[in-house]
Short mmCIF file of the C-alpha atoms (twelve columns), coordinates in Angstrom:
data_MODEL
# 
_entry.id   MODEL 
# 
loop_
_atom_site.group_PDB 
_atom_site.id 
_atom_site.type_symbol 
_atom_site.label_atom_id 
_atom_site.label_alt_id 
_atom_site.label_comp_id 
_atom_site.label_asym_id 
_atom_site.label_seq_id 
_atom_site.Cartn_x 
_atom_site.Cartn_y 
_atom_site.Cartn_z 
_atom_site.pdbx_PDB_model_num 
ATOM 1   C CA . UNK A 1   -0.415  -0.334  0.212   1 
ATOM 2   C CA . UNK A 2   1.422   3.289   -1.589  1 
ATOM 3   C CA . UNK A 3   0.602   6.877   -0.280  1 
ATOM 4   C CA . UNK A 4   1.404   9.242   -2.337  1 
ATOM 5   C CA . UNK A 5   0.315   12.334  -0.510  1 
ATOM 6   C CA . UNK A 6   0.119   11.421  2.954   1 
ATOM 7   C CA . UNK A 7   -2.015  13.038  5.745   1 
ATOM 8   C CA . UNK A 8   -1.112  11.629  9.353   1 
ATOM 9   C CA . UNK A 9   -4.115  10.556  11.303  1 
ATOM 10  C CA . UNK A 10  -4.515  9.916   15.076  1 
ATOM 11  C CA . UNK A 11  -6.852  7.564   16.335  1 
ATOM 12  C CA . UNK A 12  -7.690  8.721   19.460  1 
ATOM 13  C CA . UNK A 13  -9.047  5.745   21.132  1 
ATOM 14  C CA . UNK A 14  -6.781  3.075   20.402  1 
ATOM 15  C CA . UNK A 15  -3.676  2.075   22.596  1 
ATOM 16  C CA . UNK A 16  -0.277  4.548   21.791  1 
ATOM 17  C CA . UNK A 17  1.794   1.239   21.861  1 
ATOM 18  C CA . UNK A 18  -0.727  -1.432  20.183  1 
ATOM 19  C CA . UNK A 19  0.211   -2.619  16.858  1 
ATOM 20  C CA . UNK A 20  -1.663  -5.475  15.760  1 
ATOM 21  C CA . UNK A 21  -1.480  -7.539  12.401  1 
ATOM 22  C CA . UNK A 22  -4.478  -7.281  9.531   1 
ATOM 23  C CA . UNK A 23  -4.584  -9.856  6.823   1 
ATOM 24  C CA . UNK A 24  -5.117  -7.599  3.417   1 
ATOM 25  C CA . UNK A 25  -5.696  -8.934  -0.058  1 
ATOM 26  C CA . UNK A 26  -2.936  -8.146  -2.075  1 
ATOM 27  C CA . UNK A 27  -4.916  -7.523  -5.415  1 
ATOM 28  C CA . UNK A 28  -8.608  -6.246  -5.246  1 
ATOM 29  C CA . UNK A 29  -10.389 -8.885  -6.935  1 
ATOM 30  C CA . UNK A 30  -8.451  -11.758 -5.125  1 
ATOM 31  C CA . UNK A 31  -11.158 -13.872 -3.448  1 
ATOM 32  C CA . UNK A 32  -10.175 -14.990 0.106   1 
ATOM 33  C CA . UNK A 33  -13.614 -16.135 1.779   1 
ATOM 34  C CA . UNK A 34  -14.050 -18.987 -0.714  1 
ATOM 35  C CA . UNK A 35  -12.499 -22.310 -0.131  1 
ATOM 36  C CA . UNK A 36  -13.390 -23.498 -3.302  1 
ATOM 37  C CA . UNK A 37  -11.804 -21.170 -5.408  1 
ATOM 38  C CA . UNK A 38  -8.723  -21.729 -3.609  1 
ATOM 39  C CA . UNK A 39  -9.053  -25.442 -4.875  1 
ATOM 40  C CA . UNK A 40  -10.451 -24.525 -8.619  1 
ATOM 41  C CA . UNK A 41  -7.215  -22.070 -8.829  1 
ATOM 42  C CA . UNK A 42  -4.925  -24.773 -7.253  1 
ATOM 43  C CA . UNK A 43  -6.393  -27.996 -9.398  1 
ATOM 44  C CA . UNK A 44  -5.783  -25.716 -12.654 1 
ATOM 45  C CA . UNK A 45  -2.200  -24.772 -12.012 1 
ATOM 46  C CA . UNK A 46  -1.453  -28.503 -10.902 1 
ATOM 47  C CA . UNK A 47  -3.050  -29.934 -14.241 1 
ATOM 48  C CA . UNK A 48  -0.879  -26.779 -16.145 1 
ATOM 49  C CA . UNK A 49  1.840   -27.601 -14.662 1 
ATOM 50  C CA . UNK A 50  2.396   -31.085 -13.207 1 
ATOM 51  C CA . UNK A 51  0.812   -33.453 -15.947 1 
ATOM 52  C CA . UNK A 52  4.090   -35.617 -15.558 1 
ATOM 53  C CA . UNK A 53  3.111   -36.622 -12.282 1 
ATOM 54  C CA . UNK A 54  1.491   -39.905 -11.924 1 
ATOM 55  C CA . UNK A 55  1.666   -40.640 -8.152  1 
ATOM 56  C CA . UNK A 56  -1.566  -40.125 -6.685  1 
ATOM 57  C CA . UNK A 57  0.200   -38.557 -3.401  1 
ATOM 58  C CA . UNK A 58  2.693   -36.500 -4.829  1 
ATOM 59  C CA . UNK A 59  -0.556  -34.774 -6.615  1 
ATOM 60  C CA . UNK A 60  -2.294  -34.201 -3.316  1 
ATOM 61  C CA . UNK A 61  0.820   -33.176 -1.649  1 
ATOM 62  C CA . UNK A 62  1.684   -30.361 -4.353  1 
ATOM 63  C CA . UNK A 63  -2.046  -29.677 -3.832  1 
ATOM 64  C CA . UNK A 64  -1.786  -28.282 -0.300  1 
ATOM 65  C CA . UNK A 65  1.777   -26.897 -0.827  1 
ATOM 66  C CA . UNK A 66  0.044   -25.134 -3.767  1 
ATOM 67  C CA . UNK A 67  -3.060  -23.807 -1.378  1 
ATOM 68  C CA . UNK A 68  -0.320  -22.649 0.544   1 
ATOM 69  C CA . UNK A 69  1.522   -20.480 -2.298  1 
ATOM 70  C CA . UNK A 70  -1.708  -19.046 -3.152  1 
ATOM 71  C CA . UNK A 71  -2.850  -17.899 0.024   1 
ATOM 72  C CA . UNK A 72  0.032   -16.327 0.987   1 
ATOM 73  C CA . UNK A 73  -0.016  -14.872 -2.522  1 
ATOM 74  C CA . UNK A 74  -3.519  -13.373 -2.017  1 
ATOM 75  C CA . UNK A 75  -3.057  -12.444 1.605   1 
ATOM 76  C CA . UNK A 76  -0.309  -10.091 3.200   1 
ATOM 77  C CA . UNK A 77  0.327   -8.855  6.845   1 
ATOM 78  C CA . UNK A 78  -0.278  -5.186  7.311   1 
ATOM 79  C CA . UNK A 79  0.798   -3.897  10.676  1 
ATOM 80  C CA . UNK A 80  -2.050  -1.649  12.070  1 
ATOM 81  C CA . UNK A 81  -2.030  0.976   14.809  1 
ATOM 82  C CA . UNK A 82  -3.235  4.591   16.247  1 
ATOM 83  C CA . UNK A 83  -1.545  6.463   13.760  1 
ATOM 84  C CA . UNK A 84  -2.578  5.909   9.957   1 
ATOM 85  C CA . UNK A 85  -1.462  7.808   6.934   1 
ATOM 86  C CA . UNK A 86  -4.636  8.550   4.316   1 
ATOM 87  C CA . UNK A 87  -4.486  10.207  0.983   1 
ATOM 88  C CA . UNK A 88  -5.234  14.169  1.316   1 
ATOM 89  C CA . UNK A 89  -7.184  13.449  -0.914  1 
ATOM 90  C CA . UNK A 90  -9.577  11.364  0.921   1 
ATOM 91  C CA . UNK A 91  -10.005 14.253  4.046   1 
ATOM 92  C CA . UNK A 92  -12.295 17.609  3.355   1 
ATOM 93  C CA . UNK A 93  -13.587 20.092  5.866   1 
ATOM 94  C CA . UNK A 94  -16.472 20.191  4.488   1 
ATOM 95  C CA . UNK A 95  -18.971 17.384  3.574   1 
ATOM 96  C CA . UNK A 96  -21.450 16.900  0.893   1 
ATOM 97  C CA . UNK A 97  -23.865 14.433  -0.208  1 
ATOM 98  C CA . UNK A 98  -21.531 12.875  -3.320  1 
ATOM 99  C CA . UNK A 99  -17.732 11.901  -0.796  1 
ATOM 100 C CA . UNK A 100 -16.956 8.892   0.143   1 
ATOM 101 C CA . UNK A 101 -14.330 10.118  1.588   1 
ATOM 102 C CA . UNK A 102 -13.406 11.504  5.714   1 
ATOM 103 C CA . UNK A 103 -15.103 14.512  6.600   1 
ATOM 104 C CA . UNK A 104 -16.650 16.305  9.571   1 
ATOM 105 C CA . UNK A 105 -19.807 14.717  10.870  1 
ATOM 106 C CA . UNK A 106 -19.131 11.883  8.645   1 
ATOM 107 C CA . UNK A 107 -17.637 8.413   9.920   1 
ATOM 108 C CA . UNK A 108 -15.832 6.204   7.135   1 
ATOM 109 C CA . UNK A 109 -14.202 2.487   7.080   1 
ATOM 110 C CA . UNK A 110 -10.553 1.981   6.504   1 
ATOM 111 C CA . UNK A 111 -9.533  -0.733  3.591   1 
ATOM 112 C CA . UNK A 112 -8.423  -3.825  5.126   1 
ATOM 113 C CA . UNK A 113 -9.095  -2.596  8.606   1 
ATOM 114 C CA . UNK A 114 -13.270 -2.650  8.245   1 
ATOM 115 C CA . UNK A 115 -13.851 -3.358  11.904  1 
ATOM 116 C CA . UNK A 116 -12.378 -0.277  12.939  1 
ATOM 117 C CA . UNK A 117 -13.891 3.096   11.765  1 
ATOM 118 C CA . UNK A 118 -12.685 6.637   11.648  1 
ATOM 119 C CA . UNK A 119 -14.705 9.394   12.761  1 
ATOM 120 C CA . UNK A 120 -13.877 12.940  13.070  1 
ATOM 121 C CA . UNK A 121 -14.867 14.857  16.972  1 
# 
C-alpha cells in the first residue's frame, strides 16, 4: 500500500503502543472467503504444470503446497496502530452528498481494517 500525498491521522481511542497485524488482500479481486476458489485455482495450476506426475500422493502433496502458496500470494499482513496515513484527497473540511471520504460529521471505514471506523470529533 502506498500513500502518495500523506495526511497523518491519530486514532485517539486506540492504545499508543498497540500494533495489530491485519490480513490484507494483495489485489482487489482476490477471493479469500471462498475455500472452493482456492481449490479450483490450485487444481488448474496442477493440471497445467504437473501433468508428468503419475503418483496420486505426489499430486495431493502438491495441492496442499499450492493452497499455502496461493493464500500467501493473496494475503499479506499489514501492521495497524493508532497512527495511520490517508491520502490528502480522502479528507475534506466540508462534506457533500457525493463525497465518500473523511469529513466533519462523517465516519468512514478503513481498507483492510473494516472493523475500525474513523470519525472526526
